[in-house]
């Protein structure tokens, strides 16, 4: 039987409707509403937190567990030297223009892109953006006042704080989870038994003081990233490309974007590597892993593509980068970036911290090489540096290895905790000698798949949004994949009757015991309860009626969300049957009543 009358409407679901549904049904809403709300901060309600948790679990299963990578959980506040080294203190800026009339701040590149033919204004130098604003007579998106002549400033997106009392120890809320992995590399490599390649993942909050947060959870000031930093020996390590070679992908390479009539290319991962469209086989490998994963969590593959960054668009650390993009109401949004970060981060942290961000690589045959070493005179360093003498030795060793020309003069300069010190070269025991070596210390390269969880949650909801008509009434439902749906099954007593309620509660308890996420609902008429579950995307509803409790094998009605088809199933088989459907081993359509 079915209460379904029409196929899902072809109307394009709109973000406005979704945002309203999200608030009404507890997916997400602007935070601190009691105090007027605050731009760029969102709270995930009960449904949203469950959906987000399921998406994160699915990501962890695929990118940490199935790939054999390690997961860590680092602090979200990190000291200033970390971001001096990473380049975020100097280079993590957006272009800010302020309206002379209403005082509202806007991203200058967005004002340009939204009102001219420029597609990549972010890559333009600031003076050029100022010129474009003047030339096109662009106006404030809030009040319409002219912006020509207004200065465009570089605005650093990091939230600053102080660590401990006073302001002597500045810190920042991390703008990406990645740095929490990079700074721990000297320890993490030990856990990986000093063997490349290895990967480290982290799922956690990142913070960016966005100039103009917009489009609900798509651009916020606090969001969740799921990142994998995969460390490789660029000369030796190769990905298992064969396992993803046949994955079909839609690519939009930079070369096509630069053409007037450029187009997306439909190809396979294998072919794209062979013809050089994707230069790095490692980036290609992770695109090949990501595509079916996005499909499995409910991203519509007809509204999905990988787009290569244009050269001016790439972050300061990236040698190449492809974004996973989803189409939302006619616009493409970036859900993830797959960047080849080369040895940028590890080299920078080595340089700034003096620690070893290298891996020892054994040669096949020992080699004779020239090596710079130090053998410092401790009778000089001890009295001079006291408790820091050993740290000075470490600095000298690292410097000799990194830059032997630093020892060319009478003194050599080292940095210790932000202070520079001059040491007579004769006290360092600096020497260059031939050595037979079994291997060398190399700085690994990094490939980084970096997923934004909030944008993915938004896409999954948007792509699942449906409207149709059931029993003469309009219905809205979310066609969420059972793997991520916040609730798998709703259980209802047909009426408010003690016996029915008790039986329904028992069934709900049995289903929970089987590991399914269950909601029990006895308020309102049964049609309204179905609509409620449809709107939050619950794949199945079970209704307990008098037949269920009065007849020995009366069974219960199980209704499927998308088709609204209903089947009568035995109560004692319910946990097993629904678990098999949840696991993808059984289809509702194939069930015998
Ligand atoms: N570690 C690399 C990195 O952070 P990114 O492209 O700046 O790269 C990765 O960010 C992902 O984080 C983006 O693809 C996006 O999904 C998400 N993201 C970035 N800024 C965001 C914001 N303001 N609000 C929500 N998600 C954001």
XYZ file of C-alpha atoms and ligand atoms in Angstrom:
620
model
C 0.000 0.000 0.000
C 1.079 3.577 -0.564
C -0.074 7.054 0.403
C 2.281 8.463 -2.217
C 0.603 10.136 -5.168
C 3.179 12.038 -7.153
C 6.856 11.683 -7.771
C 9.067 14.236 -6.030
C 8.507 17.669 -7.524
C 11.060 18.888 -10.033
C 11.180 22.279 -8.287
C 14.689 23.294 -7.341
C 14.919 23.186 -3.544
C 15.912 26.558 -2.193
C 18.353 27.409 0.544
C 15.734 29.654 2.168
C 13.374 26.712 2.633
C 16.166 24.530 3.930
C 17.378 27.109 6.447
C 13.806 27.505 7.725
C 13.385 23.728 8.006
C 16.770 23.431 9.703
C 15.687 25.877 12.400
C 12.191 24.418 12.849
C 13.332 20.806 13.062
C 16.550 21.257 15.048
C 19.238 20.910 12.395
C 21.013 24.258 12.867
C 20.268 27.830 13.879
C 22.163 31.017 14.654
C 23.761 30.889 18.109
C 23.074 33.142 21.094
C 19.610 34.068 19.794
C 18.554 35.243 23.260
C 21.125 38.027 22.893
C 20.204 38.925 19.330
C 22.390 36.314 17.653
C 25.935 36.735 16.489
C 27.053 36.597 12.865
C 29.020 33.559 11.778
C 28.243 31.291 14.740
C 25.762 28.444 14.478
C 24.501 25.803 16.872
C 23.722 22.348 15.586
C 20.476 21.215 17.209
C 19.637 17.613 18.126
C 19.119 16.496 14.509
C 22.072 18.488 13.175
C 24.473 17.284 15.851
C 23.484 13.673 15.090
C 23.826 14.158 11.310
C 27.181 15.905 11.731
C 28.367 13.146 14.073
C 27.349 10.485 11.525
C 29.182 12.336 8.728
C 32.290 12.600 10.917
C 32.095 8.877 11.763
C 31.774 8.022 8.061
C 34.816 10.237 7.304
C 36.822 8.621 10.118
C 35.923 5.123 8.824
C 37.115 5.965 5.309
C 40.042 8.355 5.761
C 41.510 7.168 9.070
C 40.499 3.536 9.668
C 40.282 2.139 6.110
C 43.491 3.924 5.065
C 45.370 2.790 8.180
C 46.052 6.352 9.349
C 46.436 7.652 12.926
C 43.964 10.109 14.452
C 44.943 12.799 16.945
C 43.123 15.490 18.922
C 45.217 18.653 19.445
C 44.368 21.923 21.258
C 42.524 24.635 19.346
C 44.671 27.462 20.813
C 48.307 27.533 19.774
C 51.147 29.966 20.590
C 52.210 32.744 18.210
C 55.498 31.148 17.008
C 53.469 28.315 15.423
C 51.696 30.796 13.166
C 54.840 32.816 12.503
C 56.339 29.609 11.156
C 53.243 28.455 9.248
C 52.912 31.823 7.492
C 49.409 32.496 8.825
C 50.489 35.560 10.811
C 51.744 37.268 7.674
C 49.740 35.749 4.869
C 46.325 34.628 6.106
C 44.478 37.762 5.039
C 41.284 38.695 3.230
C 40.610 42.042 1.552
C 38.496 44.359 3.667
C 36.587 47.390 2.445
C 34.458 49.491 4.793
C 31.413 51.450 3.701
C 31.936 55.202 4.306
C 28.205 55.644 5.071
C 26.901 52.704 7.085
C 30.299 51.450 8.338
C 29.541 47.831 7.296
C 32.633 45.712 6.449
C 32.715 43.701 3.248
C 35.113 41.383 1.491
C 36.368 43.555 -1.332
C 37.003 40.566 -3.619
C 33.407 39.357 -3.091
C 32.016 42.815 -3.893
C 34.048 42.721 -7.134
C 33.095 39.128 -8.058
C 29.392 39.647 -7.299
C 29.132 42.747 -9.492
C 31.612 42.346 -12.358
C 32.874 39.630 -14.693
C 35.928 39.029 -12.503
C 35.800 35.417 -11.281
C 38.935 35.283 -9.159
C 39.303 38.715 -7.574
C 41.023 37.121 -4.548
C 44.133 36.682 -6.671
C 44.336 40.373 -7.656
C 46.728 42.724 -5.811
C 44.994 45.199 -3.473
C 45.663 48.332 -5.612
C 44.039 46.600 -8.591
C 40.949 45.738 -6.525
C 40.708 49.395 -5.466
C 40.915 50.378 -9.150
C 38.179 47.904 -10.171
C 35.893 49.205 -7.395
C 36.394 52.764 -8.673
C 36.138 51.870 -12.362
C 32.860 49.924 -11.990
C 31.535 52.398 -9.397
C 30.744 49.517 -7.060
C 28.496 50.202 -4.089
C 28.049 48.929 -0.540
C 25.880 45.750 -0.673
C 24.154 46.866 2.562
C 23.224 50.539 1.981
C 24.128 51.266 -1.644
C 26.688 54.015 -0.893
C 29.575 54.277 -3.385
C 32.788 52.470 -2.396
C 35.071 54.202 -4.934
C 38.065 55.786 -3.218
C 37.709 53.647 -0.094
C 40.939 51.946 1.006
C 41.056 48.160 0.729
C 43.019 46.651 3.624
C 44.536 43.233 4.277
C 42.659 41.797 7.279
C 44.182 38.844 9.151
C 41.521 36.210 9.780
C 42.957 34.700 12.953
C 41.272 35.251 16.322
C 43.940 36.452 18.766
C 44.012 35.779 22.502
C 46.461 35.845 25.394
C 47.768 32.697 26.999
C 47.696 33.239 30.769
C 47.442 36.650 32.449
C 48.965 39.672 30.749
C 49.819 39.988 27.087
C 53.343 38.639 26.990
C 52.298 35.309 25.523
C 49.979 35.811 22.558
C 48.117 32.864 21.120
C 45.645 32.273 18.306
C 42.652 30.046 17.744
C 43.830 27.721 15.003
C 42.558 28.669 11.534
C 43.055 25.073 10.339
C 43.391 21.810 12.273
C 46.453 20.982 10.150
C 48.955 22.947 12.269
C 48.099 20.775 15.296
C 49.409 17.837 13.266
C 52.477 19.518 11.744
C 53.873 20.832 15.030
C 53.705 17.355 16.566
C 55.504 15.714 13.640
C 58.745 15.004 15.631
C 56.684 12.825 18.003
C 54.168 11.461 15.483
C 56.937 10.068 13.271
C 58.042 7.939 16.241
C 54.534 6.478 16.521
C 54.794 5.662 12.803
C 58.108 3.902 13.588
C 59.933 6.436 11.379
C 58.495 4.821 8.256
C 57.077 6.779 5.358
C 54.439 7.019 4.056
C 52.043 7.588 6.943
C 48.979 9.688 7.539
C 47.585 11.576 10.517
C 43.980 12.751 10.718
C 42.163 15.163 12.937
C 38.508 16.174 13.169
C 38.017 19.394 15.092
C 37.093 23.040 15.237
C 38.832 25.766 13.259
C 38.284 29.508 13.633
C 38.408 32.334 11.109
C 37.259 35.860 11.798
C 35.489 36.071 8.430
C 34.809 39.655 7.297
C 31.342 38.804 6.060
C 30.107 35.380 7.157
C 27.237 34.397 4.889
C 24.862 31.733 3.662
C 24.222 30.190 7.089
C 26.689 27.390 7.852
C 28.542 27.713 4.535
C 30.774 30.553 5.738
C 31.031 30.800 9.510
C 33.602 32.003 12.016
C 33.799 28.688 13.864
C 33.501 25.464 11.911
C 34.638 21.852 11.866
C 37.329 20.475 9.621
C 38.229 16.855 8.984
C 41.813 16.878 7.743
C 44.319 14.262 6.701
C 48.007 15.115 6.482
C 49.677 12.365 4.478
C 53.491 12.334 4.733
C 55.449 10.834 1.836
C 58.942 10.459 0.466
C 58.424 12.313 -2.845
C 61.168 10.318 -4.547
C 60.032 6.847 -3.591
C 56.443 6.602 -2.432
C 53.630 5.985 -4.871
C 49.911 5.723 -4.204
C 47.775 2.695 -5.014
C 46.405 4.406 -8.116
C 45.085 1.191 -9.576
C 42.486 0.940 -6.816
C 40.906 4.235 -7.936
C 41.893 4.353 -11.635
C 38.344 3.580 -12.840
C 36.593 6.112 -10.625
C 34.634 8.455 -12.906
C 35.094 12.148 -12.149
C 34.034 15.536 -13.434
C 37.087 17.804 -13.489
C 37.341 21.513 -14.108
C 41.089 22.102 -14.570
C 42.688 25.561 -14.437
C 43.467 25.329 -18.169
C 39.729 25.059 -18.967
C 38.800 27.848 -16.541
C 41.272 30.123 -18.302
C 39.610 29.558 -21.707
C 36.677 31.653 -22.806
C 34.663 28.562 -23.727
C 36.318 26.264 -21.170
C 34.366 23.208 -20.060
C 34.277 20.589 -17.369
C 35.892 17.301 -18.396
C 34.282 13.929 -17.725
C 37.038 11.364 -17.323
C 38.470 8.774 -14.940
C 41.156 9.235 -12.314
C 43.502 6.902 -14.247
C 43.066 8.809 -17.520
C 43.462 12.199 -15.795
C 46.829 11.134 -14.366
C 47.955 9.592 -17.661
C 47.216 12.735 -19.684
C 48.643 15.065 -17.010
C 45.343 16.795 -16.117
C 46.063 15.933 -12.491
C 49.789 16.412 -12.022
C 50.222 14.686 -8.675
C 49.283 10.985 -8.528
C 48.850 11.419 -4.762
C 46.287 14.195 -5.156
C 44.594 12.045 -7.821
C 44.511 9.071 -5.451
C 42.698 11.036 -2.747
C 40.246 12.521 -5.278
C 39.538 8.918 -6.302
C 38.921 7.909 -2.692
C 36.787 10.973 -1.970
C 34.396 10.789 -4.921
C 32.636 7.490 -3.990
C 32.692 8.541 -0.342
C 30.824 11.767 -1.110
C 28.367 9.686 -3.126
C 27.848 7.301 -0.190
C 27.056 10.059 2.312
C 24.456 11.582 0.018
C 26.048 14.231 -2.206
C 24.272 14.275 -5.586
C 26.911 13.224 -8.122
C 25.186 15.260 -10.852
C 25.914 18.360 -8.747
C 29.501 17.563 -7.835
C 32.893 18.266 -9.432
C 36.569 18.730 -8.684
C 37.905 22.180 -9.639
C 41.588 23.009 -9.793
C 42.741 26.241 -8.131
C 43.941 28.973 -10.447
C 47.536 29.960 -9.730
C 46.606 33.207 -7.919
C 44.017 31.444 -5.792
C 46.281 28.896 -4.125
C 47.078 29.227 -0.415
C 50.634 30.272 0.483
C 51.598 26.653 1.259
C 50.081 24.875 -1.768
C 51.961 23.765 -4.872
C 48.730 22.451 -6.453
C 45.182 22.225 -5.168
C 41.845 20.796 -6.297
C 38.573 21.580 -4.561
C 35.601 19.255 -4.222
C 32.641 21.466 -5.111
C 28.890 20.996 -4.831
C 26.185 22.914 -6.627
C 23.812 24.825 -4.357
C 21.013 26.825 -5.980
C 23.061 27.434 -9.112
C 26.324 28.296 -7.313
C 29.329 26.074 -6.793
C 30.615 25.930 -3.215
C 33.914 24.524 -1.996
C 33.425 21.535 0.315
C 37.039 20.365 0.527
C 40.515 21.134 -0.747
C 43.075 18.531 -1.842
C 46.423 20.312 -1.677
C 49.973 19.271 -2.439
C 51.702 21.164 0.419
C 55.185 19.864 -0.524
C 57.726 20.204 2.358
C 56.546 23.750 3.108
C 55.110 23.217 6.595
C 57.676 20.800 7.995
C 60.586 22.893 6.688
C 59.123 26.077 8.167
C 58.568 24.469 11.568
C 62.099 23.029 11.500
C 63.523 26.443 10.703
C 61.540 28.242 13.406
C 61.654 25.655 16.190
C 65.065 24.069 15.630
C 63.479 20.642 16.184
C 63.852 17.746 13.735
C 61.027 17.575 11.236
C 62.768 14.912 9.168
C 62.700 11.163 8.673
C 65.800 9.028 8.426
C 65.894 7.333 5.030
C 68.153 4.280 4.746
C 70.251 3.992 1.540
C 70.386 0.693 -0.346
C 74.201 0.963 -0.187
C 76.157 3.152 2.322
C 77.480 6.403 0.736
C 80.524 8.557 1.485
C 79.453 12.186 1.853
C 80.739 15.501 3.193
C 78.993 16.402 6.422
C 79.071 19.515 8.638
C 79.092 18.739 12.362
C 79.546 20.591 15.645
C 81.255 19.494 18.846
C 80.643 22.498 21.121
C 82.955 23.453 23.949
C 80.703 22.900 26.983
C 83.133 24.659 29.313
C 82.188 27.788 27.353
C 78.462 27.095 26.709
C 77.762 25.939 30.308
C 78.685 29.172 32.116
C 77.346 31.272 29.235
C 73.897 29.682 28.869
C 73.339 27.730 32.103
C 70.246 25.480 31.845
C 69.823 26.395 28.147
C 73.240 25.066 27.105
C 71.830 21.782 25.773
C 69.209 23.647 23.744
C 72.036 25.744 22.252
C 73.825 22.543 21.222
C 70.630 21.419 19.481
C 70.375 24.756 17.661
C 74.007 24.576 16.529
C 73.603 21.006 15.276
C 70.482 21.900 13.339
C 72.112 25.011 11.889
C 75.246 23.128 10.783
C 73.048 20.618 9.015
C 70.845 23.268 7.447
C 73.265 26.052 6.505
C 76.983 25.454 6.918
C 77.747 28.935 5.519
C 76.422 30.366 8.805
C 79.746 29.241 10.350
C 81.872 31.111 7.778
C 82.556 34.159 10.000
C 84.107 34.554 13.467
C 80.740 34.190 15.182
C 77.594 32.251 14.453
C 74.101 33.486 15.291
C 71.444 31.245 16.779
C 67.923 31.915 18.038
C 66.700 30.636 21.355
C 63.157 31.339 22.528
C 62.881 34.362 20.280
C 66.231 35.868 21.330
C 69.290 35.810 19.111
C 72.745 34.946 20.483
C 76.211 35.196 18.938
C 78.654 32.370 19.632
C 82.333 32.336 18.608
C 82.689 29.746 15.846
C 85.877 28.386 17.501
C 83.729 27.353 20.526
C 81.300 25.363 18.352
C 83.762 22.684 17.198
C 82.376 23.173 13.689
C 83.980 20.852 11.122
C 83.261 19.480 7.694
C 84.389 15.920 7.251
C 83.852 12.972 4.947
C 81.589 10.367 6.457
C 80.230 7.041 5.371
C 76.522 7.187 5.882
C 73.856 4.547 5.921
C 71.113 7.028 5.018
C 69.957 10.635 5.206
C 67.386 12.778 6.948
C 64.728 13.893 4.484
C 61.872 16.332 4.911
C 58.697 14.495 3.904
C 56.230 16.068 1.495
C 52.588 16.424 2.507
C 49.360 15.753 0.646
C 46.378 17.209 2.413
C 42.732 16.315 1.860
C 40.968 18.970 3.972
C 37.199 18.607 4.388
C 34.812 21.212 5.774
C 32.223 19.249 7.738
C 29.648 22.068 8.002
C 29.583 22.708 4.245
C 29.222 18.988 3.649
C 26.324 18.771 6.113
C 24.706 21.710 4.311
C 25.199 20.051 0.910
C 23.852 16.700 2.115
C 20.714 18.418 3.454
C 20.311 20.577 0.354
C 20.743 17.682 -2.050
C 18.323 15.571 0.023
C 15.580 18.236 0.116
C 12.388 17.088 -1.667
C 8.824 18.289 -2.040
C 5.933 16.153 -3.270
C 2.260 15.524 -2.653
C 0.963 12.719 -0.463
C -2.748 11.969 -0.009
C -3.607 15.362 -1.492
C -1.276 17.246 0.842
C 2.067 18.872 0.116
C 4.911 17.114 1.797
C 8.527 18.116 2.448
C 11.000 15.372 3.127
C 14.734 14.824 3.331
C 15.918 11.867 1.309
C 18.899 11.295 3.602
C 21.067 8.244 3.250
C 20.393 5.799 6.141
C 24.121 5.903 6.990
C 23.928 9.561 7.982
C 20.239 10.147 8.849
C 20.055 11.386 12.480
C 17.270 8.933 13.304
C 16.865 5.625 11.507
C 13.392 4.686 12.696
C 10.439 6.396 14.384
C 8.144 4.215 16.499
C 4.538 5.280 17.136
C 1.533 3.847 18.961
C -1.462 4.356 16.640
C -3.423 6.061 19.432
C -2.881 7.271 22.981
C -3.778 3.995 24.603
C -1.764 2.547 27.523
C -1.398 -0.898 25.970
C -0.386 0.408 22.545
C 2.070 2.842 24.131
C 3.663 0.101 26.209
C 4.021 -2.197 23.182
C 5.486 0.647 21.108
C 7.959 1.553 23.858
C 9.043 -2.107 24.092
C 9.636 -2.211 20.320
C 11.601 1.057 20.482
C 13.755 -0.392 23.278
C 14.430 -3.594 21.270
C 15.435 -1.559 18.214
C 17.754 0.617 20.318
C 19.305 -2.514 21.776
C 20.003 -3.644 18.199
C 22.103 -0.472 17.805
C 19.623 1.576 15.753
C 18.872 5.216 16.469
C 15.199 5.380 17.352
C 12.712 8.092 18.229
C 9.436 7.392 20.017
C 6.538 9.723 19.239
C 2.960 9.600 20.525
C 1.867 13.205 19.993
C -0.566 14.344 17.310
C -2.319 12.283 14.674
C -0.405 9.598 12.834
C -0.246 11.610 9.580
C 1.392 14.517 11.394
C 3.895 12.179 13.027
C 4.836 10.767 9.608
C 5.301 14.304 8.252
C 7.526 15.212 11.194
C 9.795 12.240 10.572
C 9.762 12.880 6.806
C 10.967 16.410 7.407
C 13.929 15.287 9.501
C 14.707 12.527 7.020
C 13.950 9.428 9.125
C 14.056 6.535 6.627
C 11.465 4.296 8.386
C 8.475 4.554 10.727
C 6.907 1.689 12.660
C 3.286 1.977 13.797
C 1.852 -0.265 16.504
C -1.918 -0.793 16.268
C -4.544 -2.989 17.912
C -3.844 -5.880 15.545
C -0.216 -5.750 16.762
C -1.194 -6.429 20.372
C -4.392 -8.451 19.976
C -3.299 -11.044 17.457
C -0.508 -13.487 18.072
C 1.346 -12.611 14.906
C -0.355 -9.302 14.262
C 2.881 -7.577 13.284
C 3.398 -3.826 12.840
C 3.218 -1.419 9.918
C 6.604 -0.344 8.600
C 6.535 2.682 6.317
C 9.346 3.695 4.025
C 9.998 7.472 3.856
C 10.658 8.118 0.150
C 7.962 5.936 -1.449
C 5.649 6.045 1.618
C 5.059 2.339 0.879
C 3.938 0.358 3.888
C 4.456 -3.304 4.760
C 3.271 -5.466 7.622
C 6.239 -7.114 9.352
C 6.550 -9.513 12.302
C 7.507 -7.774 15.573
C 10.171 -10.266 16.641
C 11.957 -9.988 13.272
C 12.001 -6.189 13.251
C 15.421 -5.566 14.870
C 17.165 -8.011 12.538
C 15.342 -6.843 9.408
C 15.843 -3.113 10.020
C 19.499 -3.643 11.009
C 20.075 -5.477 7.719
C 18.471 -2.592 5.805
C 20.609 -0.084 7.736
C 23.735 -2.071 6.847
C 22.725 -2.091 3.175
C 22.323 -5.902 3.108
C 18.582 -5.845 2.457
C 16.207 -3.585 0.515
C 12.763 -2.587 1.785
C 11.302 -3.390 -1.647
C 12.437 -7.011 -1.371
C 10.794 -7.611 1.999
C 8.037 -10.225 2.139
C 5.041 -9.083 4.186
N 44.231 23.012 5.942
C 43.774 23.487 4.694
C 42.645 24.391 4.790
O 42.253 24.810 5.858
P 40.838 25.608 3.372
O 40.475 25.442 1.933
O 41.123 26.961 3.873
O 42.076 24.645 3.597
C 39.325 23.615 4.100
O 39.704 24.962 4.272
C 37.813 23.492 4.147
O 37.305 24.090 5.347
C 37.099 24.245 3.026
O 37.050 23.467 1.854
C 35.727 24.469 3.619
O 34.907 23.335 3.438
C 36.021 24.624 5.097
N 35.979 26.060 5.461
C 36.946 26.975 5.282
N 36.538 28.175 5.744
C 35.288 28.009 6.219
C 34.326 28.877 6.835
N 34.594 30.153 7.083
N 33.118 28.360 7.191
C 32.840 27.053 6.978
N 33.710 26.191 6.413
C 34.914 26.654 6.032
